[in-house]
Coordinates of C-alpha atoms in Angstrom, one line a residue:
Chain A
X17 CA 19.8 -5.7 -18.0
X18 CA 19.9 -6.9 -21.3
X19 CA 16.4 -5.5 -22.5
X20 CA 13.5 -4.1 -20.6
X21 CA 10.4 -5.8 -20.0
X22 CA 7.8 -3.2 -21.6
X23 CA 5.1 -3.8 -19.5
X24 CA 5.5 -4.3 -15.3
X25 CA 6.1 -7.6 -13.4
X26 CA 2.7 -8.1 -11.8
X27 CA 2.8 -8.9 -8.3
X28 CA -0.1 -10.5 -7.3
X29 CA -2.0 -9.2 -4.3
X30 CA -4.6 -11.7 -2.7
X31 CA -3.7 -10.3 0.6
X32 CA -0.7 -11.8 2.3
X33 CA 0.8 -10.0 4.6
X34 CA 4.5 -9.8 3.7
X35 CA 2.9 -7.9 0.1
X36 CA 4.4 -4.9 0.5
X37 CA 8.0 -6.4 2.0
X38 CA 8.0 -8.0 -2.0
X39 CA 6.8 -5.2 -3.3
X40 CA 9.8 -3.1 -1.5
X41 CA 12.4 -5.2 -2.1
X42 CA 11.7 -5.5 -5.5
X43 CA 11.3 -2.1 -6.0
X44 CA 14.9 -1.7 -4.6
X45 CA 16.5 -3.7 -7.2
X46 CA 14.8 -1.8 -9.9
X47 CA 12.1 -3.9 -10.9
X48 CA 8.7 -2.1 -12.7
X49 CA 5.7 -3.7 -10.5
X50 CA 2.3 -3.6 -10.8
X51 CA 0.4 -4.8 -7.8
X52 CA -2.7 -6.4 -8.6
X53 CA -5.2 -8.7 -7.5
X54 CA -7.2 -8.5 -11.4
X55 CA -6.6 -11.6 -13.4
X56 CA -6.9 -9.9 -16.4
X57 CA -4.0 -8.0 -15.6
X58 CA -2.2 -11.1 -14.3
X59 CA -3.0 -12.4 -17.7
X60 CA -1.9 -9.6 -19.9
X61 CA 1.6 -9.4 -17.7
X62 CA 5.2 -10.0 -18.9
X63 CA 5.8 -12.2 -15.7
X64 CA 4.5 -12.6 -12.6
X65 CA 5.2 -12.5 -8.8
X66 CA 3.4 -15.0 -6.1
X67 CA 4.3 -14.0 -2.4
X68 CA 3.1 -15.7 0.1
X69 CA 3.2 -16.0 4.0
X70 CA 0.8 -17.7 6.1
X71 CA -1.5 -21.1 5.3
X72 CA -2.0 -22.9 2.0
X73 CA -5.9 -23.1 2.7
X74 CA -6.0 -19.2 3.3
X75 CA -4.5 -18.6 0.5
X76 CA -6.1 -21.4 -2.1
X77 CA -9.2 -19.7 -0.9
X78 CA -7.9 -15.9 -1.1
X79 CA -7.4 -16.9 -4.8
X80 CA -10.2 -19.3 -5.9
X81 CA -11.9 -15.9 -4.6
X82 CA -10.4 -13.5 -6.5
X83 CA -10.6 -15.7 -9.8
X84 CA -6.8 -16.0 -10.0
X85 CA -6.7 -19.8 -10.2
X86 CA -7.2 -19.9 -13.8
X87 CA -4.8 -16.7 -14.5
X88 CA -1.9 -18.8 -12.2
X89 CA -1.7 -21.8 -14.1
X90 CA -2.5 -19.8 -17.3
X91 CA 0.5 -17.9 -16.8
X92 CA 2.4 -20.5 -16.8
X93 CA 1.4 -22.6 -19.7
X94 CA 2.2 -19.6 -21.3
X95 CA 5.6 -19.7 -20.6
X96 CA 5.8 -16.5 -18.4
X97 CA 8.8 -15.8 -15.8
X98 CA 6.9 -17.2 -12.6
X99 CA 8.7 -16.7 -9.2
X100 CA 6.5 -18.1 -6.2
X101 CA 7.7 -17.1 -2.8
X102 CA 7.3 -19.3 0.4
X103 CA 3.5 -20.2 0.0
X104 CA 3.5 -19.0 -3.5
X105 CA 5.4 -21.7 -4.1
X106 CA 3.6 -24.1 -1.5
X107 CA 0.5 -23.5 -3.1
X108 CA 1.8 -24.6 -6.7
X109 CA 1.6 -28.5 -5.6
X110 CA -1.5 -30.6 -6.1
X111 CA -2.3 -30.8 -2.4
X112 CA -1.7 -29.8 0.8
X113 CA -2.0 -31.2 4.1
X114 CA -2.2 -28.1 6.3
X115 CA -5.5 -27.8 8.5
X116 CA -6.7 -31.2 6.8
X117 CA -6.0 -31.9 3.1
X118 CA -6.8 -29.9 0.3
X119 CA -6.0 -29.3 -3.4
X120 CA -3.5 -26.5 -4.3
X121 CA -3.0 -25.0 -7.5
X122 CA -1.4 -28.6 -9.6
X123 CA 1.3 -26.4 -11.4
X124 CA 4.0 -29.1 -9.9
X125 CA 3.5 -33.0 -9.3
X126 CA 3.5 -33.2 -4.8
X127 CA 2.2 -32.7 -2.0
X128 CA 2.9 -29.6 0.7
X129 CA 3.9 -31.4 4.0
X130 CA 4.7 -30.7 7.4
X131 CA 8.3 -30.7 8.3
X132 CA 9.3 -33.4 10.5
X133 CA 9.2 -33.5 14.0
X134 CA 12.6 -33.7 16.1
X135 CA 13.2 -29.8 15.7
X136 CA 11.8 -26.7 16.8
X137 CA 8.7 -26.0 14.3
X138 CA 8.3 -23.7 12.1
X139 CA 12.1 -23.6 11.2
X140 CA 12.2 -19.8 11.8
X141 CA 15.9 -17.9 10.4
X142 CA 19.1 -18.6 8.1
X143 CA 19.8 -21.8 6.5
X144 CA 21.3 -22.7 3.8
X145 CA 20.8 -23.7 0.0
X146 CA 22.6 -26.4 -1.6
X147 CA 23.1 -26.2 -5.4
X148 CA 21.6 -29.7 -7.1
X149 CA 23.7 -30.8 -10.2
X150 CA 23.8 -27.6 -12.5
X151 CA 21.2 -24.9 -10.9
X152 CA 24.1 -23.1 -9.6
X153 CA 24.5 -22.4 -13.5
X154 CA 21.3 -20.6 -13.9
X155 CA 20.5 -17.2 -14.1
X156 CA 18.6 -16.8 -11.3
X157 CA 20.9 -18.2 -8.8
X158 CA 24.2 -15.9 -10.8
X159 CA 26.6 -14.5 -8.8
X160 CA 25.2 -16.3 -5.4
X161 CA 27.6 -18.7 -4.0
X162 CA 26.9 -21.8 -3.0
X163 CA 26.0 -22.7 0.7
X164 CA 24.7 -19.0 1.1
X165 CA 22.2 -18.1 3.8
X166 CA 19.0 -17.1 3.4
X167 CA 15.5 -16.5 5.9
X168 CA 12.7 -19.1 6.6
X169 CA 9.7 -19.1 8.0
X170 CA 8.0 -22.0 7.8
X171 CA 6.3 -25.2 8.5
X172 CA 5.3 -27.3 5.5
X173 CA 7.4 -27.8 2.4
X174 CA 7.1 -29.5 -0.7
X175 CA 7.3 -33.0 -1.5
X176 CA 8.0 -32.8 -5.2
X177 CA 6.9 -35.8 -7.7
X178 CA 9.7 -35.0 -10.0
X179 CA 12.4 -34.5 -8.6
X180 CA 14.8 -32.8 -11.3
X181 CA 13.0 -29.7 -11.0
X182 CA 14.7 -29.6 -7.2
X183 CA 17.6 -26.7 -7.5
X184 CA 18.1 -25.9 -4.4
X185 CA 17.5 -28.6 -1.0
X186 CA 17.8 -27.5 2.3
X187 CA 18.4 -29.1 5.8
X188 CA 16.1 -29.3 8.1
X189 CA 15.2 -33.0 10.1
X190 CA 15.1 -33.6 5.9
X191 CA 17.0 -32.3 3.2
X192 CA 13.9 -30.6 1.6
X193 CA 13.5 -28.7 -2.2
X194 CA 14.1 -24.9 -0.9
X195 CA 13.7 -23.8 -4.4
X196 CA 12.8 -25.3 -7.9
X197 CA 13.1 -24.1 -11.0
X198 CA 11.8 -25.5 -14.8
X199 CA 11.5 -23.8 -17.9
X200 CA 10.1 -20.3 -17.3
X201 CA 8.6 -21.3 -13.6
X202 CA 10.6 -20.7 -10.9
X203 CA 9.7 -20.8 -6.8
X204 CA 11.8 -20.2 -3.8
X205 CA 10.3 -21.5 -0.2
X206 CA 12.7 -18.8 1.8
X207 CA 11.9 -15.2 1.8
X208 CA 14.3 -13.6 -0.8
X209 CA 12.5 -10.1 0.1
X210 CA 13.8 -10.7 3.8
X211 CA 17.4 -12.7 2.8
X212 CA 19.8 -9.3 2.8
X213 CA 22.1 -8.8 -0.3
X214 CA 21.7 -12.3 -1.5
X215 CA 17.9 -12.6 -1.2
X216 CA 18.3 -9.2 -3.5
X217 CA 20.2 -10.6 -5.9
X218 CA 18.0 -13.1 -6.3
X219 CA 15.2 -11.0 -7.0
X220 CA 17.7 -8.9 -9.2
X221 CA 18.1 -11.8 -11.1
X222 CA 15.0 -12.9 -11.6
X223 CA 14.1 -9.6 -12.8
X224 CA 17.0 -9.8 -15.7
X225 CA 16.1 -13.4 -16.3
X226 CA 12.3 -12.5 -16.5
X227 CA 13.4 -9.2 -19.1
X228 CA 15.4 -11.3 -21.4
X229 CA 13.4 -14.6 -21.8
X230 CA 11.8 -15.8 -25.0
X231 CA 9.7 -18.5 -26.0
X232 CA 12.8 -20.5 -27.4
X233 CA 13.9 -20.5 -23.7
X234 CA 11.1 -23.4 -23.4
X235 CA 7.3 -23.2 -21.7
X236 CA 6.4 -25.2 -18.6
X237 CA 4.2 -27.9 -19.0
X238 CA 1.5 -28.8 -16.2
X239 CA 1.0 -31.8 -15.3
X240 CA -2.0 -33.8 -15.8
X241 CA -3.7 -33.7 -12.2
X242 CA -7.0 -32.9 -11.2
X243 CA -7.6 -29.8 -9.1
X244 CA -11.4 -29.3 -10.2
X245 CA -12.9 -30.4 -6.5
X246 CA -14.0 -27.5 -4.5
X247 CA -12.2 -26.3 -1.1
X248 CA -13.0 -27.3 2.0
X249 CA -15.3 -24.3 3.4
X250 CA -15.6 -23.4 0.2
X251 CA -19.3 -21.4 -0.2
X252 CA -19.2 -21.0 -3.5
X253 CA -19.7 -24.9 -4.7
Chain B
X29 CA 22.2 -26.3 8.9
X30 CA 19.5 -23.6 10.8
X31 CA 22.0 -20.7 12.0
X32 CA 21.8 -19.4 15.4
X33 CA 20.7 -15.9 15.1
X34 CA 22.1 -12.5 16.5
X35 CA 19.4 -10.1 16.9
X36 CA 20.5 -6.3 17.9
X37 CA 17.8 -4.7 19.4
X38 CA 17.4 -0.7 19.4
X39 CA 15.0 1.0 22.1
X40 CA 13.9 3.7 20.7
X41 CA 12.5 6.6 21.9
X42 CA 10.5 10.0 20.1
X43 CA 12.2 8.1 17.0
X44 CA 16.3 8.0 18.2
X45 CA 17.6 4.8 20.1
X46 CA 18.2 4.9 23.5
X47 CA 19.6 2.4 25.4
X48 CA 19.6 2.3 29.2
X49 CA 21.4 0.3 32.1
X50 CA 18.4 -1.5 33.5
X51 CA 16.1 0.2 31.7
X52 CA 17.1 3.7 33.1
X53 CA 19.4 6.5 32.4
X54 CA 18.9 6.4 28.6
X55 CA 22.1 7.6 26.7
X56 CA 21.4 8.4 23.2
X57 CA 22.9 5.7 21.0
X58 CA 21.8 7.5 17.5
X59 CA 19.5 7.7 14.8
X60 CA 17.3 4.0 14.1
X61 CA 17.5 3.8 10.3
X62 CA 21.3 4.8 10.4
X63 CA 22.0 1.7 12.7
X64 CA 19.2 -0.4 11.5
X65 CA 21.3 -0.3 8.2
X66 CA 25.1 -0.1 10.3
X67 CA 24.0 -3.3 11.7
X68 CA 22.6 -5.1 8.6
X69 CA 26.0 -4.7 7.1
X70 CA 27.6 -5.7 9.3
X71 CA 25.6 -8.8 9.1
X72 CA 22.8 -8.8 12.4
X73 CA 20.3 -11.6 11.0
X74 CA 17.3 -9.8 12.1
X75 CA 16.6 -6.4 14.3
X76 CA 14.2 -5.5 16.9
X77 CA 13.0 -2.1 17.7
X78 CA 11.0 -1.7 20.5
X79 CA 9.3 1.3 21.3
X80 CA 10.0 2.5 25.1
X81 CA 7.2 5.1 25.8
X82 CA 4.7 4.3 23.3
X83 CA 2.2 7.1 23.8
X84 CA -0.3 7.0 20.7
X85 CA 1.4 9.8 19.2
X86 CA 5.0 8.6 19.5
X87 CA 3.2 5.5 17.8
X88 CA 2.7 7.2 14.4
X89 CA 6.5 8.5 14.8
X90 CA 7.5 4.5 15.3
X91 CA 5.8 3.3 12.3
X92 CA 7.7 6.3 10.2
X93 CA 11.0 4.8 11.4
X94 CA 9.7 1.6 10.6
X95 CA 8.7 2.4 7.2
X96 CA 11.9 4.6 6.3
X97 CA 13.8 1.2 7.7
X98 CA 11.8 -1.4 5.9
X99 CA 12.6 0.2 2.5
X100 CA 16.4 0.1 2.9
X101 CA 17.4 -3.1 5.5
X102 CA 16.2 -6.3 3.8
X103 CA 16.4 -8.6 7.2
X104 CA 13.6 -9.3 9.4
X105 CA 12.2 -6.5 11.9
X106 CA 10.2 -6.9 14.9
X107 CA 8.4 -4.6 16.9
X108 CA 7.6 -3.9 20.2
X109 CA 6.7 -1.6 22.6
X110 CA 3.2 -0.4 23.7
X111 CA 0.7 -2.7 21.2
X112 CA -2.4 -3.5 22.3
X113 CA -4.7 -4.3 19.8
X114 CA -4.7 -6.2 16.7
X115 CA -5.2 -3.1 15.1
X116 CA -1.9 -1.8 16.6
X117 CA 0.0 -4.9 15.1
X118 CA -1.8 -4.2 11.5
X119 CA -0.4 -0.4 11.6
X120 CA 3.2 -2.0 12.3
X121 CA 3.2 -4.8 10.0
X122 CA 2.0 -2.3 7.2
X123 CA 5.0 -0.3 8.1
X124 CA 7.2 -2.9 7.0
X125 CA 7.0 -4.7 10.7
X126 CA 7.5 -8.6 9.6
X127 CA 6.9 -9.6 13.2
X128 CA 5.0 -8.1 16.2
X129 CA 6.4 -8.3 20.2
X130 CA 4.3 -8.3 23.0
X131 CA 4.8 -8.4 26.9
X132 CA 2.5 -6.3 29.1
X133 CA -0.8 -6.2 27.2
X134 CA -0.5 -10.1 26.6
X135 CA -0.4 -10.6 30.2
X136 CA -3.6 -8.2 30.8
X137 CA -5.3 -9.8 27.3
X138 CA -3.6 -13.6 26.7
X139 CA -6.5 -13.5 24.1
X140 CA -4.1 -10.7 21.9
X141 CA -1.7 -13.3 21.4
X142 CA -4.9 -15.9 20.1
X143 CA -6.2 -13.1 17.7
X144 CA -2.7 -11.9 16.6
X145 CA -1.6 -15.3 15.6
X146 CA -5.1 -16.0 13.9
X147 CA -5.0 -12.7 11.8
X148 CA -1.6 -12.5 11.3
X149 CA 0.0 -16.1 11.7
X150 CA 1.8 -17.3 13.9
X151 CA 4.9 -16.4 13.0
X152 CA 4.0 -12.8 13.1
X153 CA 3.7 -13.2 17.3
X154 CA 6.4 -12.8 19.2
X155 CA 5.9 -12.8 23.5
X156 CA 8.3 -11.2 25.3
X157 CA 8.8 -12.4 28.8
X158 CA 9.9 -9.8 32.2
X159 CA 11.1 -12.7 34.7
X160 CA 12.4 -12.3 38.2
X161 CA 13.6 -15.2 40.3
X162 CA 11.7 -15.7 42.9
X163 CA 13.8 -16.1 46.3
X164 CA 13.9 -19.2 47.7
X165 CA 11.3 -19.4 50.9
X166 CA 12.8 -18.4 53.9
X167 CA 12.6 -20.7 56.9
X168 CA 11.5 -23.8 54.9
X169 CA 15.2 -25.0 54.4
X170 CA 14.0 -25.7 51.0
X171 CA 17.3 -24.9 49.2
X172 CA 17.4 -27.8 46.7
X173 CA 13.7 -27.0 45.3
X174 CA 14.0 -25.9 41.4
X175 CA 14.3 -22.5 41.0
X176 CA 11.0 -20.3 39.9
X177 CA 10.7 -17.3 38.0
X178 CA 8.1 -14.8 38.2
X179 CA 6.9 -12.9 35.3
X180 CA 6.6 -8.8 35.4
X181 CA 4.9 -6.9 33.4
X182 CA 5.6 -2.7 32.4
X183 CA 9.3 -3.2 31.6
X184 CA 11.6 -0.8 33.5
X185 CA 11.5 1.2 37.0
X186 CA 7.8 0.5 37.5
X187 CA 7.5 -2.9 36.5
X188 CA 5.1 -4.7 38.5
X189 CA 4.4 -8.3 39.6
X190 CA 1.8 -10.8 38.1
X191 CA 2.5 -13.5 40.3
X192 CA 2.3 -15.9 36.9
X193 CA 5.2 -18.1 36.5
X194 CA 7.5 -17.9 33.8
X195 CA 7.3 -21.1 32.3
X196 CA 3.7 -22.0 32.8
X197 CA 3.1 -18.4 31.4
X198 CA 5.8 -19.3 28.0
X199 CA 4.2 -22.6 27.5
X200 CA 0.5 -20.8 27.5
X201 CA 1.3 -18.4 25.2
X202 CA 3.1 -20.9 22.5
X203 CA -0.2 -22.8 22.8
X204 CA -2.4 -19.5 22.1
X205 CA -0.5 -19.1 18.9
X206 CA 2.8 -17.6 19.8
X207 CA 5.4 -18.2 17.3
X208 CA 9.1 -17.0 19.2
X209 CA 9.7 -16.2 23.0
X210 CA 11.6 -13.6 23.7
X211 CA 13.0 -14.1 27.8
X212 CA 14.2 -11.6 29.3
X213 CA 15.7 -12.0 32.8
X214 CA 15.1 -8.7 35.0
X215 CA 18.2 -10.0 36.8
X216 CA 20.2 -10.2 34.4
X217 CA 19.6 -7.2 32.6
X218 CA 22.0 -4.5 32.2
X219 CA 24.4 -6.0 34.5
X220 CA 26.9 -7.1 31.8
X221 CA 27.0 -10.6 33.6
X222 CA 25.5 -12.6 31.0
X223 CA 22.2 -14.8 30.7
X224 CA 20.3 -16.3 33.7
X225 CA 21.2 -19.8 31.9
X226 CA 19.0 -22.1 34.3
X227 CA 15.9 -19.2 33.4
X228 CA 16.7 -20.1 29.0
X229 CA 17.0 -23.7 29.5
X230 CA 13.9 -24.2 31.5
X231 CA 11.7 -22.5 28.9
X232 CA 13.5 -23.2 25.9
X233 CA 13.7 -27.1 26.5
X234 CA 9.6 -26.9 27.3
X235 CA 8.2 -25.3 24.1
X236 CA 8.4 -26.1 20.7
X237 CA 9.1 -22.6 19.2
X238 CA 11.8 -20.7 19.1
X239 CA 13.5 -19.5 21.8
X240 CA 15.5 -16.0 22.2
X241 CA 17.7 -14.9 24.8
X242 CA 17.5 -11.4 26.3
X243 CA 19.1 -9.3 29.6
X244 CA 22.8 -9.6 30.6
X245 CA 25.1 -9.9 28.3
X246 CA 28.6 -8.6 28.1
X247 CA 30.9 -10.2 26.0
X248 CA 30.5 -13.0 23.4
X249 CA 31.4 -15.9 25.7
X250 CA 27.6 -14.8 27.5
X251 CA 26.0 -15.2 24.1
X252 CA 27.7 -18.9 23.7
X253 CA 26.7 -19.7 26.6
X254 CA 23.0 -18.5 25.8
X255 CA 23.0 -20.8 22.9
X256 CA 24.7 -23.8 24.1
X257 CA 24.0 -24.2 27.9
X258 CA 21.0 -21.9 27.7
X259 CA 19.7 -24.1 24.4
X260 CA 18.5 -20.6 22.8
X261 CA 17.8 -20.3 19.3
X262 CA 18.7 -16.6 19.0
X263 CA 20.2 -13.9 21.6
X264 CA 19.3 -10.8 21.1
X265 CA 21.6 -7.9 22.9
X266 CA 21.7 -4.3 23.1
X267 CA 24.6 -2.1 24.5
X268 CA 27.3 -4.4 23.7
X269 CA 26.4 -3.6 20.2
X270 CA 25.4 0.1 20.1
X271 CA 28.7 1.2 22.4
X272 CA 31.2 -0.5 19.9
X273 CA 32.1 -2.8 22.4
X274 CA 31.9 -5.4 20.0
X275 CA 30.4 -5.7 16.6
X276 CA 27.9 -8.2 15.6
X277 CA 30.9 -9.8 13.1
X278 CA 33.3 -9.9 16.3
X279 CA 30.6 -11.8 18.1
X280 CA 30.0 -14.1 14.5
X281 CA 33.7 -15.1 14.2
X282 CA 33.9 -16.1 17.9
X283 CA 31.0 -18.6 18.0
X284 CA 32.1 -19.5 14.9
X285 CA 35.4 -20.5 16.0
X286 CA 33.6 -22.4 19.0
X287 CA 31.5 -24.8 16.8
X288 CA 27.5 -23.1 16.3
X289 CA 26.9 -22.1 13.1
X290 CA 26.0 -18.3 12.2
X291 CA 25.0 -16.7 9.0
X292 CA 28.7 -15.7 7.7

């Protein structure tokens, strides 16, 4: 590593269950983590860390709870490292159509959709990810070859508007985006934490990437969407 | 393209592994974070330990190994073996568990599987399957009638009969929120004969979830055949692994060299 972030990598906790799989894998490739669920401190980190597992709904809700909507796309704008995992990245679209649609966070243009029918659902082990023009190039994919394997668990993926920010696809009934990356935002639909030595190195280099980025490296812009309309079952509104 | 999976699974017992022939005579195959990491290099795409006495205080030495595990293998760990409660499944997926198997007590409680899924996910649930063909009725001359299965539950000497059939009981537990079937053929197992194909196919072709193959196996060709006639997504296998009669990248290179594609 280049330089050292001076603050931790916040992990953000809003109660998935593969939390502390992230948080352990992380931990193995040297990373300084602070696991929180405080949008202050989501605010105030160098970078931050989405995991995810589960339903897009659950965990919309989980954060519109905790406050952490707001912090998310914050984070961003401000050109922080982001790295969503599985529905951390899911949940970045503008919508969602699992258990009835409903607005996600509108980081990305697209929709989270169900993965066609014709094969066993959820796709559950190894596939592979296929490089899309230069993304092989970039830091967080160095020294992972292309075509290498890494674990899914899932059911829904995401349909994104634009299309350049695809750097990995996948097969599966569709060739779907498995990872995309733009500017400082970056989000993986496999499980790096679960992926063996090249879900690690992914994570490794996501920590380096996250340690050496500067503002010149360019901050995301959101798109203009609306996300404003409450959740359904949402008590709150 | 979705690899086919090859999933060594370690009974263990008062935290070593043990592996018996038909669930008896347990021979001590070593220590379960050594060969949880052995087999990750040697590139198994997932592990299952399944915990063979599972008294409540062997529990708390399970979900040590687990942890000690979960912090150096990076792959995907089930567990099994004596949970009963949601509450059980928490204690192992806070271990570093990433999914949960269940036989006996989702037979007594079919609502586990419900609740597991709903707390948990889906994915979380695995259902493990005992089945026993059931002989063909004597006297009826009914020899061409499709085979049946019965399902068992209490793995090993004093397993005991439900009288639920296996793929009724499979196709009720996907729909109660079970995300992977694990079948296990009491026929098959620890013969070293390989799969009860027409048992795999019959589930496997009838549910929309995954589909892994346990019981039998002795050499490679029986986990090709698991996959291909069988039409299993995974097979997961025991003693073949843990005696160094093959090694999971022996296994890899042959069904490679026949056409399914594995993890390399």
């Amino acid at each position: 590593m280049n330089t050292q972030l001076e603050r931790p990598i916040a992990v953000i906790d809003y109660g998935a269950g593969n939390l502390r799989s992230v948080v352990r894998a992380l931990t193995h490739v040297g990373a300084p983590l602070h696991v929180t669920s405080n949008a202050a401190e989501v605010l105030t980190a160098p970078a931050v860390v989405l995991p995810g597992v589960g339903a897009t709904l659950d965990t919309m809700q989980s954060l519109e709870r905790l406050g952490l909507i707001e912090a998310i796309r914050t984070s961003v704008r401000a050109g922080k490292p982001f790295l969503g995992i599985c529905v951390g990245m899911q949940v970045l679209c503008e919508q969602s159509e699992e258990f009835g649609p409903h607005p996600c966070l509108g980081v990305v243009g697209g929709s989270v959709r169900r993965l066609p029918a014709g094969q066993k659902v959820p796709q559950i082990g190894w596939n592979q990810l296929h490089y899309t023009n230069a993304s092989g190039a970039h830091p967080l994919f160095a020294g992972i070859p292309e075509q290498s394997d890494f674990y899914f668990v899932h059911s829904y993926y995401c349909d994104l508007t634009d299309t350049h920010m695809i750097a990995t696809t996948t097969e599966y009934g569709l060739a779907f985006p498995s990872a995309l990356l733009r500017e400082n935002l970056a989000a993986v639909q496999f499980h790096p934490e679960k992926s063996g030595r090249w879900g690690l190195q992914l994570l490794a280099n996501f920590v380096a990437w996250a340690s050496s980025q500067s503002p010149s490296h360019g901050r995301y812009t959101l798109p203009e969407v609306s996300v404003e309309h409450p959740l359904p079952g949402d008590k709150s509104n | 393209m979705l690899t086919r999976r090859i999933i060594p699974c370690l009974d263990v017992k008062g935290g070593r592994v043990v592996k018996g022939v038909a669930f008896l005579n347990h021979r001590d195959a070593g220590d379960p974070v050594a060969l949880a990491a052995a087999y990750d290099a040697a590139g198994a795409d997932e592990l299952v330990f399944y915990d063979i006495t599972a008294s409540s205080d062997e529990r708390a030495i399970m979900a040590d190994v687990v942890e000690r595990t979960a912090a150096q293998v990076f792959i995907p760990l089930t567990v099994g073996g004596g949970i009963r409660t949601t509450d059980d499944m928490y204690r192992m997926l806070r271990a570093g568990a990433d999914k949960i198997s269940i036989n006996t007590a989702a037979v007594l409680n079919p609502q586990l599987i419900e609740d597991g899924a709903k707390r948990f996910g889906s994915q979380c649930i695995v259902l493990s399957i005992d089945a026993r063909r059931v002989p063909p009725s004597e006297g009826t001359g009914a020899n061409d009638a499709p085979p049946r299965w019965e399902v068992f539950t209490h793995t090993g000497a004093n397993a005991r009969a439900t009288s639920l059939d296996a793929i009724e009981w499979a196709r009720r537990g996907v729909a109660l929120g079970a995300g992977e079937l694990v079948i296990n053929s009491m026929d098959a197992d620890g013969t070293g004969s390989g799969y009860d194909l027409a048992l795999l196919r019959a589930i496997s072709d009838q549910v929309g979830v995954p589909v892994i193959a346990s019981g039998g196996v002795g050499t490679p060709n029986h986990m090709l055949a698991g996959l291909v006639e069988g039409h299993a997504d995974a097979v997961l296998a025991a003693s073949i692994f843990h005696f160094g009669q093959y090694s999971v990248s022996d296994v890899k290179h042959y069904l490679a060299a026949q056409g399914v594609p594995v993890r390399q």
